[in-house]
Coordinates of C-alpha atoms and ligand atoms in Angstrom, one line a residue:
X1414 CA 44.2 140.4 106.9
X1415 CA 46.2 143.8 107.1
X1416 CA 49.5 144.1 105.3
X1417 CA 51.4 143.9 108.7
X1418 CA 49.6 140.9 110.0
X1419 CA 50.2 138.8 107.1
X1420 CA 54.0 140.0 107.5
X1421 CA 53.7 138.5 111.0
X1422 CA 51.8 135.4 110.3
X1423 CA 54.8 134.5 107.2
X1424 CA 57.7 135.7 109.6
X1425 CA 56.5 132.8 112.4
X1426 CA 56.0 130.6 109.3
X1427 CA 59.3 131.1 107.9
X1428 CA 60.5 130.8 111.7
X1429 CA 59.0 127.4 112.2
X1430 CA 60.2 125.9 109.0
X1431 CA 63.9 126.9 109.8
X1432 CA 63.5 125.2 112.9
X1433 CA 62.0 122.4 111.1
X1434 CA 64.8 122.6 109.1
X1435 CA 67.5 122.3 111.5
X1436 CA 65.6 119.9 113.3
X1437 CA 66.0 117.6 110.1
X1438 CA 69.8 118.2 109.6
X1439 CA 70.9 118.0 113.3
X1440 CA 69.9 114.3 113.3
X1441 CA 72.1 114.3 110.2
X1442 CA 73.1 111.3 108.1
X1443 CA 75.4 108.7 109.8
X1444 CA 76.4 106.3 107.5
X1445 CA 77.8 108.2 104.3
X1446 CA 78.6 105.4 101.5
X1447 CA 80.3 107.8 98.5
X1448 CA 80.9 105.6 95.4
X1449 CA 83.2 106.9 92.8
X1450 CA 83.2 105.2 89.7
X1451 CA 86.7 106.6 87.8
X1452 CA 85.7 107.6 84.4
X1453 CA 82.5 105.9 84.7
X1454 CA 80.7 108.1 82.3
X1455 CA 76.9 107.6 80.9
X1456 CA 77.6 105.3 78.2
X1457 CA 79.7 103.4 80.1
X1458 CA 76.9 102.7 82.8
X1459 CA 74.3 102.2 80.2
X1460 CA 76.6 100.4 77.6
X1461 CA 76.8 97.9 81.0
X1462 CA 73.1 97.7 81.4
X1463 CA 72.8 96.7 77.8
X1464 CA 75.3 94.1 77.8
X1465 CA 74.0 92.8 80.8
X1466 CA 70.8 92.9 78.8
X1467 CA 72.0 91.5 75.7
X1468 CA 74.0 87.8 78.1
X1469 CA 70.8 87.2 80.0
X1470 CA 67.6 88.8 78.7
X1471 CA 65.2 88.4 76.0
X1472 CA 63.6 91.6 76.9
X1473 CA 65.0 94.7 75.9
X1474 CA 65.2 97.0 78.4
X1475 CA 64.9 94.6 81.5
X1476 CA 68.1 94.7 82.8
X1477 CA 69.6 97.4 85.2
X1478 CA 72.0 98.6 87.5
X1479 CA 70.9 99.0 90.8
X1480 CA 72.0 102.5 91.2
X1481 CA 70.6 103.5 87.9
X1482 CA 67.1 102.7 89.6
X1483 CA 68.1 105.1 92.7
X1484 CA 65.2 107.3 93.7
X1485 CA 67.2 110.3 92.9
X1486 CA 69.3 111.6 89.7
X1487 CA 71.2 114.7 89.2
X1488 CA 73.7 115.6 86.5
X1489 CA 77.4 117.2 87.4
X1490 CA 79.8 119.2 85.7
X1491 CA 83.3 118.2 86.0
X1492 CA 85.5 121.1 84.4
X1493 CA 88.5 122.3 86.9
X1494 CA 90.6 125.6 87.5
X1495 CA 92.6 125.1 84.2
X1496 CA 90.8 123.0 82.0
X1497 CA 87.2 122.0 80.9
X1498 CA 88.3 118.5 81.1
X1499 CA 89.8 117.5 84.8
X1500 CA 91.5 114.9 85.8
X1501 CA 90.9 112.8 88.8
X1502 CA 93.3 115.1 91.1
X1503 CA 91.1 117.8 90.7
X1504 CA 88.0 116.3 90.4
X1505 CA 88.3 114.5 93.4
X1506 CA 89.0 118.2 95.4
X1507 CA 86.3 119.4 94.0
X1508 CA 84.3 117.0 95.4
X1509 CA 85.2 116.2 98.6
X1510 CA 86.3 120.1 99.6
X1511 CA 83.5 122.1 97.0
X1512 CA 87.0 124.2 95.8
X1513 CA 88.4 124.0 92.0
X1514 CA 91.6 123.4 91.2
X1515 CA 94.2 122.8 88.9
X1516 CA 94.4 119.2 87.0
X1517 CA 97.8 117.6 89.0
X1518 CA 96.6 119.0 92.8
X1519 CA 95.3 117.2 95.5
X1520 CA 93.5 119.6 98.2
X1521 CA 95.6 122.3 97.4
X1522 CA 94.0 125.7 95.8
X1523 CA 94.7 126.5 92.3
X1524 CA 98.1 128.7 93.4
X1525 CA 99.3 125.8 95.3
X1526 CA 99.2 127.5 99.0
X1527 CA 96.2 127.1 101.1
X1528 CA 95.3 123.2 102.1
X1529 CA 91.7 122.3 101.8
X1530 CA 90.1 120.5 104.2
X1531 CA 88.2 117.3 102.5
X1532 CA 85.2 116.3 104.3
X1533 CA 86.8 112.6 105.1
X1534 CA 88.8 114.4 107.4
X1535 CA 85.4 116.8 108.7
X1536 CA 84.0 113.7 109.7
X1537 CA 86.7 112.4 111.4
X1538 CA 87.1 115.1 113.4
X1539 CA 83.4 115.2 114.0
X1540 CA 83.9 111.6 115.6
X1541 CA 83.1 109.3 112.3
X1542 CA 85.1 106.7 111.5
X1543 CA 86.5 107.0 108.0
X1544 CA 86.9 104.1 105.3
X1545 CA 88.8 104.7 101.9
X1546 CA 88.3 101.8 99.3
X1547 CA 90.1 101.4 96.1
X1548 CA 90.4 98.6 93.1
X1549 CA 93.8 101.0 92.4
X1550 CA 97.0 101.7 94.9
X1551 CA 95.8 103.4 97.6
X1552 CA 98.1 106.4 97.1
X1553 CA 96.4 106.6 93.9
X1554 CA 94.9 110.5 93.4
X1555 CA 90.9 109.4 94.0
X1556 CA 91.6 108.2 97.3
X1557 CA 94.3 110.1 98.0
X1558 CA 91.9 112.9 97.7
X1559 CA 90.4 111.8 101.0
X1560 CA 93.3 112.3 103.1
X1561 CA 96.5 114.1 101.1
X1562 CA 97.2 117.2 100.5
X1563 CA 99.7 118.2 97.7
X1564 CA 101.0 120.1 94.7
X1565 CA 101.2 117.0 92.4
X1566 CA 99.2 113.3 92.5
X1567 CA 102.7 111.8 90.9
X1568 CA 104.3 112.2 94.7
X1569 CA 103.3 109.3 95.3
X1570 CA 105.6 108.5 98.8
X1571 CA 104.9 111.8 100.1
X1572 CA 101.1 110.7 99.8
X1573 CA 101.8 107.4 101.8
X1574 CA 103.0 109.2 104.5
X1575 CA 100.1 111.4 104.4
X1576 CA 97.9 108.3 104.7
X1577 CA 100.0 106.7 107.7
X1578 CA 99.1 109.9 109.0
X1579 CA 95.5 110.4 108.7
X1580 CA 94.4 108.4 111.3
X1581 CA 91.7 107.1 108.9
X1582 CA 90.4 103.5 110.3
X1583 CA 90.1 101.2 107.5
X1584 CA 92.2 101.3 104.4
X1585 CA 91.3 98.5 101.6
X1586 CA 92.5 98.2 97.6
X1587 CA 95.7 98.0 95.7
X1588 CA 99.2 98.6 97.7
X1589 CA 101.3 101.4 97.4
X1590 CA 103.4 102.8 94.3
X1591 CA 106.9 103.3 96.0
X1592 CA 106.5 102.0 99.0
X1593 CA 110.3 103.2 100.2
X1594 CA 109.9 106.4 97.7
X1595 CA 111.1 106.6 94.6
X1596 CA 114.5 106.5 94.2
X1597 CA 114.2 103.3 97.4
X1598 CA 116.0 105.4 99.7
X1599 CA 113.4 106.0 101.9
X1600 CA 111.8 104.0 105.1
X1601 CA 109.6 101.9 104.1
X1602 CA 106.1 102.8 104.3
X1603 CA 105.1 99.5 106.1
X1604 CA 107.2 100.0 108.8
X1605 CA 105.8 104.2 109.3
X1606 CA 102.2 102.6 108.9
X1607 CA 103.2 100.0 111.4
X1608 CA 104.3 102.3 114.2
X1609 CA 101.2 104.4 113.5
X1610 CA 99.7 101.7 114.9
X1611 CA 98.2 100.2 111.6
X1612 CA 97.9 96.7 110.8
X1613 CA 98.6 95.9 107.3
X1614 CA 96.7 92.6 106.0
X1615 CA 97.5 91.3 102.3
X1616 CA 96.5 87.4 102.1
X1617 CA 92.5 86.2 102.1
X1618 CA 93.3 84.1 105.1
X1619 CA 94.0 87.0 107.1
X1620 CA 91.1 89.4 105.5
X1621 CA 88.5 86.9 106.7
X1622 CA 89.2 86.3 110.0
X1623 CA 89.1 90.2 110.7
X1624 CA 86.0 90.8 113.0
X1625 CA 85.1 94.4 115.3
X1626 CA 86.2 95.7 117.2
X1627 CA 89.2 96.4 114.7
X1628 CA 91.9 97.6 114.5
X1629 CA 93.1 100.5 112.2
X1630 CA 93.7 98.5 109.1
X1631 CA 95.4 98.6 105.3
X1632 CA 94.2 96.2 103.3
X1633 CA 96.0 95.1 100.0
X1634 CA 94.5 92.7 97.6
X1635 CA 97.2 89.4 97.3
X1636 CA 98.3 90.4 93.8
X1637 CA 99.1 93.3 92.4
X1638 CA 99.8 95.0 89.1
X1639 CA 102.5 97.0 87.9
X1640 CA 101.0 99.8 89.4
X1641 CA 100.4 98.3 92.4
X1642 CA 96.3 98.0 91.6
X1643 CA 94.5 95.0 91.8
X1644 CA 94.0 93.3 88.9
X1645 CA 90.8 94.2 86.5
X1646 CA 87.6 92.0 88.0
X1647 CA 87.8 89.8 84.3
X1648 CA 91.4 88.9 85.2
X1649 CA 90.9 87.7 88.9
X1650 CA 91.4 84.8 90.5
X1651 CA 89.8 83.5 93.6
X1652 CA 92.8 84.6 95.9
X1653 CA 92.1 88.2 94.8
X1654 CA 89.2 90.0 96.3
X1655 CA 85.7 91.7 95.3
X1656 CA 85.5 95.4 95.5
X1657 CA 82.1 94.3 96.8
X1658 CA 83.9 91.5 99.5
X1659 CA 86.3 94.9 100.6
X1660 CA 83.2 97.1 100.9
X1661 CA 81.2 94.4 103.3
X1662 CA 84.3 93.7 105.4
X1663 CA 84.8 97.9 105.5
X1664 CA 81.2 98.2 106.8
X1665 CA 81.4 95.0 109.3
X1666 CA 84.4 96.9 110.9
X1667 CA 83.6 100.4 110.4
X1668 CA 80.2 100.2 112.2
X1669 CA 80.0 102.1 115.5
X1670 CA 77.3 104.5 117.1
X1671 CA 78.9 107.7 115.8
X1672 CA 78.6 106.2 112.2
X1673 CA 81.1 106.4 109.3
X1674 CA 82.2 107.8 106.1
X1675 CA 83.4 105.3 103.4
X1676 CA 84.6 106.3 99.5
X1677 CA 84.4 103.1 97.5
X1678 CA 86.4 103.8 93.8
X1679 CA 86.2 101.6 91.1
X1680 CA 89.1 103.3 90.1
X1681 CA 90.4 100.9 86.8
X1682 CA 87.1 101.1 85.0
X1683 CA 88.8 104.6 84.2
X1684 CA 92.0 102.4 82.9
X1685 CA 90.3 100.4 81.0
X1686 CA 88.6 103.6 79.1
X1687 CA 91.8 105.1 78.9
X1688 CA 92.8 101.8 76.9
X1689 CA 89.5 101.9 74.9
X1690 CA 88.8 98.3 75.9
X1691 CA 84.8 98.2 76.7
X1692 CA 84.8 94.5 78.2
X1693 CA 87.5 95.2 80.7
X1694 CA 85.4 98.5 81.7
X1695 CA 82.5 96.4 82.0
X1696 CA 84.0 94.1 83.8
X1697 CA 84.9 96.5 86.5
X1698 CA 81.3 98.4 86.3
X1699 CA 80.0 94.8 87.0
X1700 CA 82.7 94.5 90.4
X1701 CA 81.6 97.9 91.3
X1702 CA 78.0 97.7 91.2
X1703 CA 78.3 95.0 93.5
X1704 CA 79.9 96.8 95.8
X1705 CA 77.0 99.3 95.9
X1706 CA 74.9 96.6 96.4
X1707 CA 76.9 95.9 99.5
X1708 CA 75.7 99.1 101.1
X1709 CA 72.0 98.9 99.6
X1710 CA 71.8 95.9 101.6
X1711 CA 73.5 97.5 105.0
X1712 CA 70.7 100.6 104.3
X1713 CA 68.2 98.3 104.6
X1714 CA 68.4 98.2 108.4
X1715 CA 69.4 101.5 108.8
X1716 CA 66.8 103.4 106.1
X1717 CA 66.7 106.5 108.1
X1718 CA 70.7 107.0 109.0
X1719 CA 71.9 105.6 105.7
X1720 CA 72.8 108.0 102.1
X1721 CA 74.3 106.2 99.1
X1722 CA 76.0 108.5 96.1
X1723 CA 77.0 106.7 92.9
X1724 CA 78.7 108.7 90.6
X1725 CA 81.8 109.7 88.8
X1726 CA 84.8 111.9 88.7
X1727 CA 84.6 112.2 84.7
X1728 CA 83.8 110.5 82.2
X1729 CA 87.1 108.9 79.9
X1730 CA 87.4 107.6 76.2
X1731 CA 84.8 109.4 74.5
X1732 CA 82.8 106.2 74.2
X1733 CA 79.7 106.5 71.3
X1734 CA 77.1 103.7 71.8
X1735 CA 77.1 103.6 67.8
X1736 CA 79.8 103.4 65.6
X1737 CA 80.1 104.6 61.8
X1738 CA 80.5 101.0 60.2
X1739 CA 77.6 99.7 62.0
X1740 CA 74.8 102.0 61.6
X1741 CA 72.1 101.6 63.8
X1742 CA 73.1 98.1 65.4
X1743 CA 74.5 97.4 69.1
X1744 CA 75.4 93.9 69.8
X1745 CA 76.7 94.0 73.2
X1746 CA 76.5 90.3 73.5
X1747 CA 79.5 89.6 71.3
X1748 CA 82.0 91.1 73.6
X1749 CA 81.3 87.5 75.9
X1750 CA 83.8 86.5 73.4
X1751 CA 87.0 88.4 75.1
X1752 CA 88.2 86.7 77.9
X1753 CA 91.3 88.8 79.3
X1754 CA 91.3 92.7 79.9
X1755 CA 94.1 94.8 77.2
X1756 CA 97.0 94.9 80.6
X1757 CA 96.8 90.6 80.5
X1758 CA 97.0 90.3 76.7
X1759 CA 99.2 92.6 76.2
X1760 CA 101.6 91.0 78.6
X1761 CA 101.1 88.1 75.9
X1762 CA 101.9 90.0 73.0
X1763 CA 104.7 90.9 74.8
X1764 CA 106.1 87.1 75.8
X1765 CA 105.4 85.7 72.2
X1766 CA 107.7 88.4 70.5
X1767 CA 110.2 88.4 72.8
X1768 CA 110.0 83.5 73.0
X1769 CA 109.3 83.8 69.3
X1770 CA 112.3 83.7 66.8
X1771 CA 111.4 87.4 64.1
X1772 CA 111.5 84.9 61.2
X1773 CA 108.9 82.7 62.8
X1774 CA 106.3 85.4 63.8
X1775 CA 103.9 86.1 62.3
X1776 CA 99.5 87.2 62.4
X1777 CA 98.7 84.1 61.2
X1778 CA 101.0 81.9 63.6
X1779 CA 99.4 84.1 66.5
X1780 CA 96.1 84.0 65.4
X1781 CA 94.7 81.0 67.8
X1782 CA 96.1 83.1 71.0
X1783 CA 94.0 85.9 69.3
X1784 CA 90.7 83.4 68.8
X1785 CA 91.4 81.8 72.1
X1786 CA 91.3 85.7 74.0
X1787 CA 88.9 87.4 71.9
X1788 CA 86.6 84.5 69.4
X1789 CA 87.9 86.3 66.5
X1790 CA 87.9 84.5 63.6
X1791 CA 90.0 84.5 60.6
X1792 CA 87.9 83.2 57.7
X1793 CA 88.1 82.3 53.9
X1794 CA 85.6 84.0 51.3
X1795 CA 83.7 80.7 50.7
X1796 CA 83.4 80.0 54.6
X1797 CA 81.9 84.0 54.9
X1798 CA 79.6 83.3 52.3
X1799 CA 78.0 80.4 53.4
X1800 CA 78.1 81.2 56.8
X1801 CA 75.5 84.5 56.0
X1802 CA 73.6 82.5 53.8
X1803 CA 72.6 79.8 56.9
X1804 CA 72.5 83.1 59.2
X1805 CA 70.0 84.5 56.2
X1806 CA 67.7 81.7 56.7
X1807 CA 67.6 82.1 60.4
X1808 CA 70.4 79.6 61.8
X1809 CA 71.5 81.8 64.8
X1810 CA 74.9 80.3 65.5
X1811 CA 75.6 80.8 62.2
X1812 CA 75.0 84.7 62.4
X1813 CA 76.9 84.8 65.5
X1814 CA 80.2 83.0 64.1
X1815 CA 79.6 85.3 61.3
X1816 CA 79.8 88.3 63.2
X1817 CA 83.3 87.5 65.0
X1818 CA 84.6 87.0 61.5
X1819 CA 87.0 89.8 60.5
X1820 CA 87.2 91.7 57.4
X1821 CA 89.7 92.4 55.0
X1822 CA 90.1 96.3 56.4
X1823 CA 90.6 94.7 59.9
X1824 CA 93.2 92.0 59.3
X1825 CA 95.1 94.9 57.1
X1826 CA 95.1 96.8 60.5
X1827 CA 95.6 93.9 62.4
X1828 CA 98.9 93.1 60.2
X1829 CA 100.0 96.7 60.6
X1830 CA 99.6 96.3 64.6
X1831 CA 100.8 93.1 65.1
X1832 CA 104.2 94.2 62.8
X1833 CA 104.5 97.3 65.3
X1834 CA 104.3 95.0 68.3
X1835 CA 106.8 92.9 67.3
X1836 CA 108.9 95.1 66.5
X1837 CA 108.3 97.5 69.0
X1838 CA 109.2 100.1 66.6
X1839 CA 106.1 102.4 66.4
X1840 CA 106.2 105.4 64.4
X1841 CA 106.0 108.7 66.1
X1842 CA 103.6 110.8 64.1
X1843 CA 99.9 111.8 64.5
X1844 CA 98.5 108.5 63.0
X1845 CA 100.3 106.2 65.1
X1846 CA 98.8 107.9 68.2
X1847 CA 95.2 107.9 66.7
X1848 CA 95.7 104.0 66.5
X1849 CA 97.5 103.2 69.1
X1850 CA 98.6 106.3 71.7
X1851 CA 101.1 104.4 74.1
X1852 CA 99.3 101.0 74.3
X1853 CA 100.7 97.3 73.1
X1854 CA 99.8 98.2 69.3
X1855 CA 98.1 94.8 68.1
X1856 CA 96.6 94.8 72.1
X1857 CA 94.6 98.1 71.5
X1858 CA 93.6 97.5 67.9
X1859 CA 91.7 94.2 69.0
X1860 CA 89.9 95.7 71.9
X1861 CA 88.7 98.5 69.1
X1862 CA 87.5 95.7 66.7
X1863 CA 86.2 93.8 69.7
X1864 CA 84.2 97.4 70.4
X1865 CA 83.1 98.0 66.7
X1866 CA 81.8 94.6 66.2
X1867 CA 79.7 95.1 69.1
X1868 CA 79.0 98.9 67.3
X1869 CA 80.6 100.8 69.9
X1870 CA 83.2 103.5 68.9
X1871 CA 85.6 105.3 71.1
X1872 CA 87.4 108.9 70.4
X1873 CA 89.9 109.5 72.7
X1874 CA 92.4 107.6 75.4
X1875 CA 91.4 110.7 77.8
X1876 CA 89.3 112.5 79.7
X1877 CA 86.2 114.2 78.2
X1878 CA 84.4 117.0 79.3
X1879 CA 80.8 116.0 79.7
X1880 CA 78.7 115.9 83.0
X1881 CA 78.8 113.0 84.8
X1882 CA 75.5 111.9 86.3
X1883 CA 75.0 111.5 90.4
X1884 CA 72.6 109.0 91.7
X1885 CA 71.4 108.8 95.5
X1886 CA 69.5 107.2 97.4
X1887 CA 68.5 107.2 101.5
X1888 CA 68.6 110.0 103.8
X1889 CA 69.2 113.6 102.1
X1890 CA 69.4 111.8 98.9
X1891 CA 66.6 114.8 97.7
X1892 CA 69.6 117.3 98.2
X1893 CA 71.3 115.2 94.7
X1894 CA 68.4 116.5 92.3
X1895 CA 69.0 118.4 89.7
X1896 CA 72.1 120.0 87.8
X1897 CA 75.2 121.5 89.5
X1898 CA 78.8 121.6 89.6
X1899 CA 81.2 119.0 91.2
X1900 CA 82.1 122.0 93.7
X1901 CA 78.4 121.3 94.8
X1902 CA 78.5 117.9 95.9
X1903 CA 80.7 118.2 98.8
X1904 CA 77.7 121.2 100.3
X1905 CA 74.9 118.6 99.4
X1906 CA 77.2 116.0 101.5
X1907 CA 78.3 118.0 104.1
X1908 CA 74.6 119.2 104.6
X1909 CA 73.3 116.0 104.6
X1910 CA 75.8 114.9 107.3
X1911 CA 74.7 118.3 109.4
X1912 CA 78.7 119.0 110.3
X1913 CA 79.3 122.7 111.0
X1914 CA 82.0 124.0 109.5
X1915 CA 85.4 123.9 110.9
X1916 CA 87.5 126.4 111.6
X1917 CA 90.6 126.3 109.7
Ligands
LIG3463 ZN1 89.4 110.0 87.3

């Protein structure tokens, strides 16, 4: 073949596969699930997987997350326009507009001028219907990242109004941080999202009746927390809902022949890292995956239409799966043994020193709240010492009350914590905030034990700066491969959606 013919021959080649190619994209995805697990870093997924393991499995090994078996794995970095580690603000424009800004900004650029289009609002436009999902208030920054656009995530009304104004059809999650602003002198925000023709539902009753063709909807979980999240999964009731239940119901109603966009956040797991209290944050990883599997089972009758993403903003805590005092031993199994995430407890803390006369407090008078919440056990010498002899000579329930006994080293911090608490006089100098940052002293020192005995270790209460990893699965899920920035992922979804870009 001449030089010129082969030219020819690879030019129609080249031709065909582009055509191919657009071919592909124009049919586009059209049901986009995006899953955001706040803070939800690799050691948090897999720290799950082996707890999981270690409650129900002989086998080591045999248990797993669904999304950790997802056809497709990639690996993201996280860092933003001022800092190697980002906070959710930034993160979440990263991803959902492919620009970096500062830590603080929602879908503004770094200099605070030019808006940002996020790709919820793309495929709106482009006749999707849009779904925003959230175990935190839904002014919160991840899924205010969907629709808001603005200088700082702490302006929290101005975000509400934002939302009332998206247009957005199904809302679901925590409530609202101030819903009438925050000094209470402005309308409220039920009323706005009322005459924008949004129907706000906040009792189980009233979720399950909701059938399509819906309305445009808010849904708030029956209780709330101070922040106006729902509470962590351990801590729920049976009024509260499922992230999974709010994921299902947003998919029932969301459903329609031009397909749909929905962000589902597991937005506490990040709280609970931030308060270095492992069973609370796998707790919430637990409630999360569930949701996930909510839309693996909707992508099962619509395999060709249907991409799932699993990942996270950051990562949060600086969690080790190893921990200096226990070498090379994980027992996972022994966090079973807390019953109540660090926000409930500490409320507890809180009640018995403020119900409990000073000269009546004491550890050792708190100590069965302390078993009762966490199976901590406060043990003599002798008991010890026969107790790892039986455990010696095989008797398992011996080695496991063993192992929930604490040492001398612990009750000496536990002493020092539970004085602070009481008091509520916490010293301000670097040690303190190594033990305790701003957290119910004696609260966060017993989710650390609880961690250590189990031989996990944690080294911050922030963000870190590691890449998070990105699992998909479905249409385009190919796209997800590999290593890239957060920027990234809003291209891979917008190509896999096949929306042209917008003018702006
Ligand atoms: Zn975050």
């Amino acid at each position: 073949m001449s030089g010129k013919l082969r030219y020819f021959w690879v030019a129609i080649v080249c031709m065909v596969g582009l055509f191919v190619g657009q071919v592909a994209f124009a049919a586009g995805v059209k049901y986009l699930f995006l899953f955001i697990g706040d803070g939800m870093g690799l050691a948090s997924i897999h720290a799950t997987e082996l707890y999981l393991n270690d409650v129900n499995s002989e086998q080591v090994g045999k248990e797993h997350l669904s999304f950790t078996r997802f056809p497709v794995v990639g690996l993201m970095s996280t860092f933003d326009a001022g800092s190697y580690i980002t906070d959710s603000a930034s993160a979440i424009t990263a991803m959902i507009t492919g620009q970096k800004t500062r830590s603080g900004i929602i879908n503004l650029d770094a200099e605070r001028t030019r808006e940002l289009t996020t790709l919820a609002e793309e495929a709106k436009s482009a006749g999707m219907k849009v779904g925003v999902v959230s175990t935190v208030s839904l002014d919160h920054a991840t899924p205010a990242g969907m629709y808001a656009h603005t200088p700082s995530r702490n302006n929290y009304y101005e975000i509400a109004l934002q939302l009332a104004e998206s247009g957005f059809d199904y809302f679901a999650g925590g409530g609202f941080r101030y819903p009438t602003g925050k000094d209470k002198s402005q309308e409220n925000i039920f009323d706005i999202l009322t005459q924008n023709g949004y129907r706000v539902v906040q009792s189980r009753q009233e979720f399950e009746t909701l059938t399509p063709p819906a309305e445009k909807l808010v849904v708030i979980n029956p209780t709330l927390d101070t922040s106006s999240a729902m509470p962590y999964a351990i801590d729920r009731s049976a009024d509260d809902f499922s992230l999974a239940e709010l994921t299902r119901k947003g998919i029932e109603l969301l459903d329609n022949p031009n397909g749909f966009f929905m962000m589902v956040e597991g937005g506490k797991i990040d709280w609970a890292c931030h308060a270095n209290d492992i069973r609370a944050a796998i707790g919430d990883i637990l409630d999360f995956e569930q949701a996930v599997a909510e839309a693996i089972a909707f992508s099962k009758q619509h395999p060709e239409e249907t991409l799932i993403i699993v990942t996270a903003d950051h990562a949060t805590g600086g969690l080790s799966l190893g921990y200096a005092l226990t070498g090379s031993t994980l027992r996972l199994e022994l966090l079973e043994n807390q019953k109540v995430s660090h926000e409930v407890f500490a409320q507890t803390v809180k009640a018995y020193a403020h119900n409990t006369p000073p000269d009546k407090q004491s550890l050792q008078n708190f100590w069965p709240v302390i078993q009762e919440n966490f199976g901590l056990l406060w043990l003599s010498d002798e008991e010890k010492a026969q107790l790892t002899e039986k455990a010696k000579a095989g008797d398992l329930q011996a080695a496991k009350t063993v192992a929930m006994a604490v040492s001398e080293y612990e009750l000496a911090r536990l002493e020092e914590a539970f004085a602070a608490s009481m008091s509520g006089e916490i010293p301000q100098n670097e040690e303190a905030q190594l033990r305790y940052e701003g957290y119910d002293p004696l609260t966060v020192t017993l989710t650390h034990l609880m961690g250590e005995k189990a031989g996990i270790s944690w080294t911050t209460y922030s963000h870190t700066g590691e890449p998070v990893p990105v699992f998909a699965m479905g249409a385009g899920a190919e796209l997800f491969d590999g290593w890239y920035d957060n920027t990234d992922l809003y291209a891979k979804m917008k190509q896999a959606l096949a929306i042209t870009a917008q003018v702006k």
